[in-house]
Coordinates of C-alpha atoms in Angstrom, one line a residue:
X1 CA 0.0 0.0 0.0
X2 CA 1.4 3.5 -0.8
X3 CA 2.6 5.4 2.1
X4 CA 0.2 8.3 1.4
X5 CA -2.8 6.0 2.0
X6 CA -1.3 4.6 5.2
X7 CA -1.0 8.2 6.5
X8 CA -4.5 8.9 5.3
X9 CA -5.8 6.0 7.4
X10 CA -4.0 7.5 10.4
X11 CA -5.4 11.0 9.8
X12 CA -9.0 9.7 9.4
X13 CA -8.5 7.6 12.6
X14 CA -7.4 10.7 14.5
X15 CA -10.2 12.8 13.1
X16 CA -12.8 10.3 14.2
X17 CA -11.5 10.5 17.7
X18 CA -12.4 14.2 17.9
X19 CA -15.2 14.5 15.2
X20 CA -17.9 14.6 17.9
X21 CA -16.4 17.7 19.5
X22 CA -16.5 19.7 16.3
X23 CA -19.6 18.3 14.7
X24 CA -21.4 21.7 15.2
X25 CA -19.1 23.1 12.5
X26 CA -20.4 21.1 9.6
X27 CA -17.7 21.9 7.1
X28 CA -14.8 21.4 9.4
X29 CA -14.5 17.6 8.8
X30 CA -14.2 17.7 5.0
X31 CA -12.1 20.9 5.3
X32 CA -9.7 19.3 7.8
X33 CA -9.3 16.1 5.8
X34 CA -8.8 17.9 2.5
X35 CA -6.2 20.2 4.2
X36 CA -4.4 17.0 5.5
X37 CA -4.4 15.4 2.2
X38 CA -3.1 18.5 0.6
X39 CA -0.1 18.6 2.9
X40 CA 0.6 14.9 3.4
X41 CA 0.6 14.1 -0.3
X42 CA 4.3 15.2 -0.2
X43 CA 5.1 12.1 1.8
X44 CA 4.5 9.9 -1.3
X45 CA 3.7 11.9 -4.5
X46 CA 4.7 9.2 -6.8
X47 CA 2.7 6.5 -5.0
X48 CA -0.4 8.8 -4.9
X49 CA -0.2 9.7 -8.6
X50 CA 0.1 6.0 -9.8
X51 CA -2.6 4.9 -7.4
X52 CA -5.0 7.6 -8.7
X53 CA -4.5 6.8 -12.3
X54 CA -5.0 3.0 -11.7
X55 CA -8.0 0.9 -12.6
X56 CA -8.3 -0.3 -9.0
X57 CA -8.9 3.3 -7.8
X58 CA -11.6 3.7 -10.4
X59 CA -13.4 0.5 -9.3
X60 CA -13.1 1.6 -5.6
X61 CA -14.5 5.1 -6.4
X62 CA -17.4 3.4 -8.4
X63 CA -18.4 1.3 -5.4
X64 CA -18.1 4.2 -3.1
X65 CA -20.6 6.2 -5.2
X66 CA -23.0 3.2 -5.4
X67 CA -23.2 3.0 -1.6
X68 CA -23.6 6.8 -1.3
X69 CA -26.5 6.7 -3.8
X70 CA -28.1 3.9 -1.9
X71 CA -27.8 5.8 1.3
X72 CA -29.3 8.9 -0.3
X73 CA -32.3 6.9 -1.6
X74 CA -32.9 5.3 1.9
X75 CA -32.8 8.8 3.5
X76 CA -35.8 10.0 1.5
X77 CA -38.7 10.3 3.9
X78 CA -42.4 10.0 3.2
X79 CA -43.0 8.0 0.1
X80 CA -41.1 7.8 -3.2
X81 CA -40.8 11.6 -3.5
X82 CA -40.5 12.5 0.2
X83 CA -44.0 14.2 0.2
X84 CA -42.5 17.1 -2.0
X85 CA -43.3 15.7 -5.4
X86 CA -44.3 18.9 -7.1
X87 CA -41.2 20.8 -6.0
X88 CA -39.0 17.9 -6.7
X89 CA -40.4 17.6 -10.2
X90 CA -39.6 21.2 -10.9
X91 CA -36.2 20.8 -9.6
X92 CA -35.0 17.6 -11.3
X93 CA -37.0 18.0 -14.5
X94 CA -36.6 21.8 -15.2
X95 CA -33.8 23.1 -12.9
X96 CA -31.3 20.3 -13.3
X97 CA -31.3 20.1 -17.1
X98 CA -31.3 24.0 -17.4
X99 CA -28.3 24.0 -14.9
X100 CA -26.4 21.5 -17.1
X101 CA -27.1 23.5 -20.2
X102 CA -26.0 26.8 -18.5
X103 CA -22.8 25.1 -17.2
X104 CA -22.0 24.0 -20.8
X105 CA -22.5 27.5 -22.1
X106 CA -20.3 29.0 -19.4
X107 CA -17.7 26.3 -20.2
X108 CA -17.6 27.5 -23.8
X109 CA -16.7 30.9 -22.6
X110 CA -14.3 30.0 -19.9
X111 CA -12.8 26.6 -20.0
X112 CA -9.7 26.3 -22.1
X113 CA -9.5 24.0 -25.1
X114 CA -12.3 21.4 -24.4
X115 CA -14.9 20.2 -26.8
X116 CA -18.7 20.0 -26.2
X117 CA -18.6 16.4 -25.0
X118 CA -16.1 17.2 -22.3
X119 CA -18.1 20.2 -21.3
X120 CA -21.2 18.1 -20.8
X121 CA -19.1 15.7 -18.7
X122 CA -17.8 18.7 -16.6
X123 CA -21.4 19.9 -16.2
X124 CA -22.4 16.5 -14.8
X125 CA -19.4 16.7 -12.4
X126 CA -20.0 20.1 -10.9
X127 CA -23.9 20.3 -10.7
X128 CA -25.0 17.4 -8.4
X129 CA -25.4 18.6 -4.8
X130 CA -24.2 16.9 -1.6
X131 CA -24.7 18.1 1.9
X132 CA -21.6 16.5 3.4
X133 CA -19.6 19.8 3.4
X134 CA -22.6 21.8 4.8
X135 CA -24.6 19.3 6.9
X136 CA -25.3 21.9 9.6
X137 CA -27.4 23.9 7.1
X138 CA -30.0 21.2 7.1
X139 CA -30.3 21.3 10.9
X140 CA -30.6 25.1 11.1
X141 CA -33.8 26.1 12.9
X142 CA -33.8 29.3 10.5
X143 CA -34.5 27.1 7.4
X144 CA -38.1 25.9 7.2
X145 CA -38.6 22.2 7.7
X146 CA -40.2 21.8 4.2
X147 CA -37.3 23.6 2.5
X148 CA -34.9 21.1 4.3
X149 CA -36.9 18.2 3.0
X150 CA -37.0 19.5 -0.6
X151 CA -33.1 20.0 -0.5
X152 CA -32.5 16.6 1.1
X153 CA -34.7 14.8 -1.5
X154 CA -33.4 16.7 -4.4
X155 CA -29.8 15.9 -3.3
X156 CA -30.7 12.2 -3.3
X157 CA -32.3 12.2 -6.8
X158 CA -30.0 14.5 -8.8
X159 CA -27.0 12.1 -8.5
X160 CA -29.0 9.2 -9.8
X161 CA -30.4 11.2 -12.7
X162 CA -27.1 12.7 -13.7
X163 CA -25.2 9.5 -13.7
X164 CA -26.6 8.1 -17.1
X165 CA -25.9 11.3 -18.8
X166 CA -22.4 11.3 -17.4
X167 CA -21.7 7.8 -18.5
X168 CA -22.9 8.5 -22.1
X169 CA -21.0 11.7 -22.7
X170 CA -17.8 10.3 -20.8
X171 CA -17.7 7.3 -23.3
X172 CA -18.0 9.6 -26.2
X173 CA -15.4 12.1 -25.0
X174 CA -12.9 9.3 -24.5
X175 CA -13.4 7.6 -28.0
X176 CA -14.1 10.5 -30.4
X177 CA -10.9 12.5 -30.1
X178 CA -8.9 9.3 -30.5
X179 CA -10.9 8.3 -33.5
X180 CA -10.5 11.7 -35.2
X181 CA -6.7 11.5 -34.5
X182 CA -6.5 8.0 -36.0
X183 CA -8.4 9.2 -39.1
X184 CA -6.2 12.1 -39.6
X185 CA -3.0 10.0 -39.3
X186 CA -4.4 7.2 -41.5
X187 CA -3.8 4.7 -38.8
X188 CA -5.5 1.3 -39.2
X189 CA -8.0 0.7 -36.3
X190 CA -6.9 -3.0 -36.3
X191 CA -3.6 -1.8 -34.9
X192 CA -5.3 0.0 -32.0
X193 CA -7.4 -2.4 -30.0
X194 CA -7.8 0.1 -27.1
X195 CA -9.3 2.6 -29.5
X196 CA -11.7 -0.2 -30.9
X197 CA -12.8 -1.0 -27.3
X198 CA -13.3 2.7 -26.6
X199 CA -15.5 3.0 -29.7
X200 CA -17.5 -0.1 -28.7
X201 CA -18.0 1.4 -25.3
X202 CA -19.2 4.7 -26.9
X203 CA -21.7 3.0 -29.2
X204 CA -22.9 0.8 -26.3
X205 CA -23.3 4.0 -24.1
X206 CA -25.2 5.9 -26.8
X207 CA -27.5 3.3 -28.2
X208 CA -27.8 1.3 -25.2
X209 CA -28.3 4.2 -22.8
X210 CA -32.1 3.8 -22.5
X211 CA -32.0 0.0 -22.4
X212 CA -29.2 0.1 -19.9
X213 CA -31.1 2.6 -17.7
X214 CA -34.3 0.5 -17.9
X215 CA -32.3 -2.7 -17.1
X216 CA -30.8 -0.9 -14.1
X217 CA -34.1 0.2 -12.8
X218 CA -35.5 -3.3 -13.1
X219 CA -32.4 -4.9 -11.5
X220 CA -32.3 -2.2 -8.7
X221 CA -36.0 -2.6 -8.1
X222 CA -35.8 -6.4 -8.1
X223 CA -32.8 -6.5 -5.8
X224 CA -34.1 -3.8 -3.4
X225 CA -37.6 -5.1 -3.4
X226 CA -36.7 -8.8 -2.8
X227 CA -34.2 -8.0 0.0
X228 CA -36.6 -5.3 1.6
X229 CA -39.4 -8.0 1.7
X230 CA -36.9 -10.6 3.2
X231 CA -35.8 -8.2 5.8
X232 CA -39.4 -7.3 6.8
X233 CA -40.4 -10.9 6.9
X234 CA -37.4 -12.2 8.9
X235 CA -37.5 -9.3 11.4
X236 CA -41.3 -9.9 11.9
X237 CA -40.6 -13.5 12.8
X238 CA -37.5 -12.6 14.9
X239 CA -35.2 -14.5 12.7
X240 CA -33.2 -11.4 12.3
X241 CA -32.5 -8.2 14.4
X242 CA -31.1 -4.8 13.6
X243 CA -27.6 -6.0 13.9
X244 CA -28.1 -8.6 11.1
X245 CA -30.1 -6.2 8.9
X246 CA -27.3 -3.7 9.2
X247 CA -25.2 -6.0 7.1
X248 CA -28.0 -6.7 4.7
X249 CA -28.2 -2.9 4.0
X250 CA -24.6 -2.5 3.4
X251 CA -24.4 -5.5 1.0
X252 CA -27.5 -4.6 -1.0
X253 CA -26.0 -1.7 -3.0
X254 CA -22.9 -3.7 -3.7
X255 CA -25.1 -6.6 -4.9
X256 CA -27.3 -4.3 -7.1
X257 CA -24.2 -2.5 -8.6
X258 CA -22.4 -5.8 -9.1
X259 CA -25.3 -7.5 -11.0
X260 CA -26.0 -4.5 -13.1
X261 CA -22.4 -4.1 -14.3
X262 CA -21.9 -7.8 -15.2
X263 CA -20.6 -7.9 -18.8
X264 CA -23.6 -9.9 -19.9
X265 CA -26.0 -7.3 -18.5
X266 CA -24.1 -4.0 -19.1
X267 CA -26.6 -1.8 -17.1
X268 CA -26.0 1.4 -15.2
X269 CA -24.7 0.2 -11.8
X270 CA -25.3 3.7 -10.3
X271 CA -28.8 3.8 -11.3
X272 CA -29.4 0.2 -10.0
X273 CA -27.9 1.1 -6.6
X274 CA -30.1 4.2 -6.3
X275 CA -33.4 2.4 -7.4
X276 CA -32.4 -0.4 -4.9
X277 CA -32.3 2.1 -2.1
X278 CA -35.7 3.5 -3.0
X279 CA -37.5 0.2 -3.4
X280 CA -35.7 -1.4 -0.3
X281 CA -36.9 1.6 1.9
X282 CA -40.6 1.2 0.4
X283 CA -40.6 -2.6 1.1
X284 CA -38.8 -2.8 4.3
X285 CA -40.7 0.0 6.0
X286 CA -44.1 -0.7 4.5
X287 CA -45.7 -1.4 7.8
X288 CA -43.7 0.9 10.0
X289 CA -44.6 4.2 11.4
X290 CA -43.7 7.0 8.9
X291 CA -42.6 4.3 6.4
X292 CA -39.0 5.0 7.4
X293 CA -36.3 2.3 7.8
X294 CA -35.3 2.2 11.5
X295 CA -32.1 4.1 12.2
X296 CA -30.7 1.1 14.1
X297 CA -30.7 -0.8 10.8
X298 CA -29.3 2.1 8.6
X299 CA -26.5 2.8 10.9
X300 CA -23.8 0.6 9.4
X301 CA -24.3 1.5 5.8
X302 CA -24.4 5.2 6.8
X303 CA -21.2 5.0 8.8
X304 CA -19.6 3.0 5.9
X305 CA -20.7 5.8 3.6
X306 CA -19.2 8.4 5.9
X307 CA -15.9 6.6 6.1
X308 CA -15.7 6.2 2.4
X309 CA -16.5 10.0 2.0
X310 CA -13.8 10.8 4.5
X311 CA -11.3 8.8 2.4
X312 CA -12.5 10.7 -0.8
X313 CA -12.2 14.1 1.0
X314 CA -8.6 13.2 2.0
X315 CA -7.9 12.3 -1.6
X316 CA -9.4 15.4 -2.8
X317 CA -7.0 17.5 -0.8
X318 CA -4.1 15.7 -2.3
X319 CA -5.5 16.3 -5.8
X320 CA -5.7 20.0 -4.9
X321 CA -2.0 20.1 -4.3
X322 CA -1.4 18.3 -7.6
X323 CA -3.6 20.8 -9.4
X324 CA -2.0 23.8 -7.9
X325 CA 1.5 22.6 -8.5
X326 CA 0.6 22.1 -12.2
X327 CA -0.6 25.7 -12.3
X328 CA -3.9 27.5 -11.6
X329 CA -6.0 28.8 -14.6
X330 CA -8.1 31.8 -13.4
X331 CA -10.8 30.8 -15.9
X332 CA -11.3 27.5 -14.2
X333 CA -11.7 29.2 -10.8
X334 CA -14.2 31.6 -12.2
X335 CA -16.2 28.8 -13.8
X336 CA -16.1 26.9 -10.4
X337 CA -17.4 30.1 -8.7
X338 CA -20.2 30.4 -11.1
X339 CA -21.1 26.7 -10.7
X340 CA -21.6 26.9 -6.9
X341 CA -23.7 30.1 -7.3
X342 CA -25.6 31.5 -10.2
X343 CA -25.5 28.4 -12.4
X344 CA -27.7 26.7 -9.8
X345 CA -29.6 29.6 -8.4
X346 CA -30.8 30.9 -11.7
X347 CA -32.2 27.5 -12.9
X348 CA -33.9 27.0 -9.6
X349 CA -35.5 30.3 -9.7
X350 CA -36.8 29.7 -13.2
X351 CA -38.1 26.2 -12.2
X352 CA -39.9 27.6 -9.3
X353 CA -41.8 30.4 -11.1
X354 CA -45.6 30.4 -10.5
X355 CA -45.1 28.1 -7.6
X356 CA -46.5 28.7 -4.1
X357 CA -43.0 28.7 -2.7
X358 CA -42.0 32.2 -1.4
X359 CA -39.2 34.1 -3.0
X360 CA -37.1 33.8 0.1
X361 CA -37.5 30.1 0.1
X362 CA -36.6 30.0 -3.6
X363 CA -33.5 31.8 -2.9
X364 CA -32.6 29.4 -0.1
X365 CA -33.3 26.4 -2.3
X366 CA -31.1 28.0 -5.1
X367 CA -28.1 29.1 -3.1
X368 CA -28.1 26.2 -0.5
X369 CA -26.7 23.6 -2.9
X370 CA -23.3 22.4 -1.8
X371 CA -21.0 20.1 -3.9
X372 CA -19.2 17.2 -2.3
X373 CA -18.6 13.5 -2.6
X374 CA -20.6 13.0 -5.8
X375 CA -18.7 15.8 -7.6
X376 CA -15.3 14.3 -6.4
X377 CA -16.2 10.8 -7.5
X378 CA -17.5 11.9 -10.9
X379 CA -14.5 14.1 -11.3
X380 CA -12.0 11.2 -10.5
X381 CA -13.8 8.8 -12.8
X382 CA -13.6 11.3 -15.8
X383 CA -10.0 12.1 -15.0
X384 CA -9.1 8.4 -15.0
X385 CA -10.7 7.8 -18.5
X386 CA -10.1 11.0 -20.5
X387 CA -6.9 11.9 -22.3
X388 CA -4.3 13.7 -20.1
X389 CA -5.0 17.2 -21.3
X390 CA -8.8 17.2 -21.0
X391 CA -8.5 15.1 -17.8
X392 CA -6.5 17.8 -16.1
X393 CA -9.1 20.4 -16.9
X394 CA -11.9 18.2 -15.5
X395 CA -9.7 17.4 -12.4
X396 CA -8.9 21.1 -11.8
X397 CA -12.5 22.2 -12.3
X398 CA -13.8 19.6 -9.8
X399 CA -11.3 20.6 -7.1
X400 CA -12.0 24.3 -7.2
X401 CA -15.7 23.6 -7.4
X402 CA -15.6 21.6 -4.2
X403 CA -13.2 23.9 -2.4
X404 CA -15.3 27.0 -3.3
X405 CA -18.3 25.1 -2.2
X406 CA -16.8 24.3 1.2
X407 CA -16.1 28.1 1.6
X408 CA -19.5 29.4 0.3
X409 CA -21.8 26.7 1.6
X410 CA -19.9 25.9 4.8
X411 CA -19.0 29.4 6.0
X412 CA -20.6 32.1 4.0
X413 CA -24.1 30.8 3.6
X414 CA -24.5 29.6 7.3
X415 CA -23.3 33.2 8.4
X416 CA -25.9 34.8 6.1
X417 CA -28.6 32.5 7.2
X418 CA -27.9 33.4 10.9
X419 CA -27.8 37.0 10.2
X420 CA -30.8 37.4 7.8
X421 CA -33.3 34.8 8.7
X422 CA -35.3 34.5 11.8
X423 CA -35.9 31.1 13.5
X424 CA -39.0 29.3 12.2
X425 CA -40.9 26.2 13.2
X426 CA -41.6 25.0 9.7
X427 CA -43.8 25.9 6.8
X428 CA -45.9 24.0 4.4
X429 CA -44.7 24.0 0.7
X430 CA -46.0 22.0 -2.1

């Protein structure tokens, strides 16, 4: 194991010993781990670089995202759409696509030497929200309960919706530039088996996107539903207790992802894991109060997700150092700043026009949209697969988006909320 990752294990261990003391400062954990990674990468820079570019790292990152998507789906309270279906439909069917389009347009103006396919990949990297770096915002008594629910449910759904788009355009961004280069040089495709494989992946991604997504939905629903029913049945008969079901919940997203990504199936593993979480929650908690999975059963998968996220934050800090040492492009920083502010707030404002949600709450939903683990994972996956020059642009964009989000959503936004908003007991929003 590279020395860097051994040091990272020690750092995460030490942070875990004191995390409870600082849990009121929601952004401190991600910020501390990222800072530690940024400094300690110098202990083994070569080992880190080789590990980051390896296929093993890509597989680990994919499994981490599958678990996190499952956890997000299980966290949704009150039915499939968390009791905020109308607001959610506006946000994921109008605001999210509009945000991706605006991010691509902003990329045309700001990001250096990247084509439209890579710009779509970058948009998919920077736009999904994740409350890991700003968890305390969701607990603030100054934010209405209904707004907190909307933000939580939206955060769970947008990762799952973005992942198929990300997969399709990433496959195209990998294959097409190499194909054009081979055509210009007159190289025989038979002499480039890797290029042929990338082309096959691209065609499978484009023409198989809808079937792969449908297959993933079926697989996720079947796995999550069957395991959820089994969990409810065995618990009701006292064949299993919370400690056993905790392992069941940790293994469910891995099983759904693994089945979906079998070469014979070739479905979207991320969608399968997310759907498995939704259907598992509905079937397991069918007869329970509030139709929520008991916290005693979700504890292990949530903590495993937190541990995995801590590792990702530590790695992200190391990536920050690598990006800075390679040189900072101010245009990338400006794009990242736009991504965490207006590129989300404007689409949300448009999507919520003529809705019963007040303008103040629309502004909260628009500006309270931190970027975290999903952005890091998508960014690392893109970096591993894209050519070096475009991969570096994606990596630097991801890093500055997340770091600016920590500052904006973890420090500036909570301060503004405390200063500008009174404490509220909750408000009904549909």
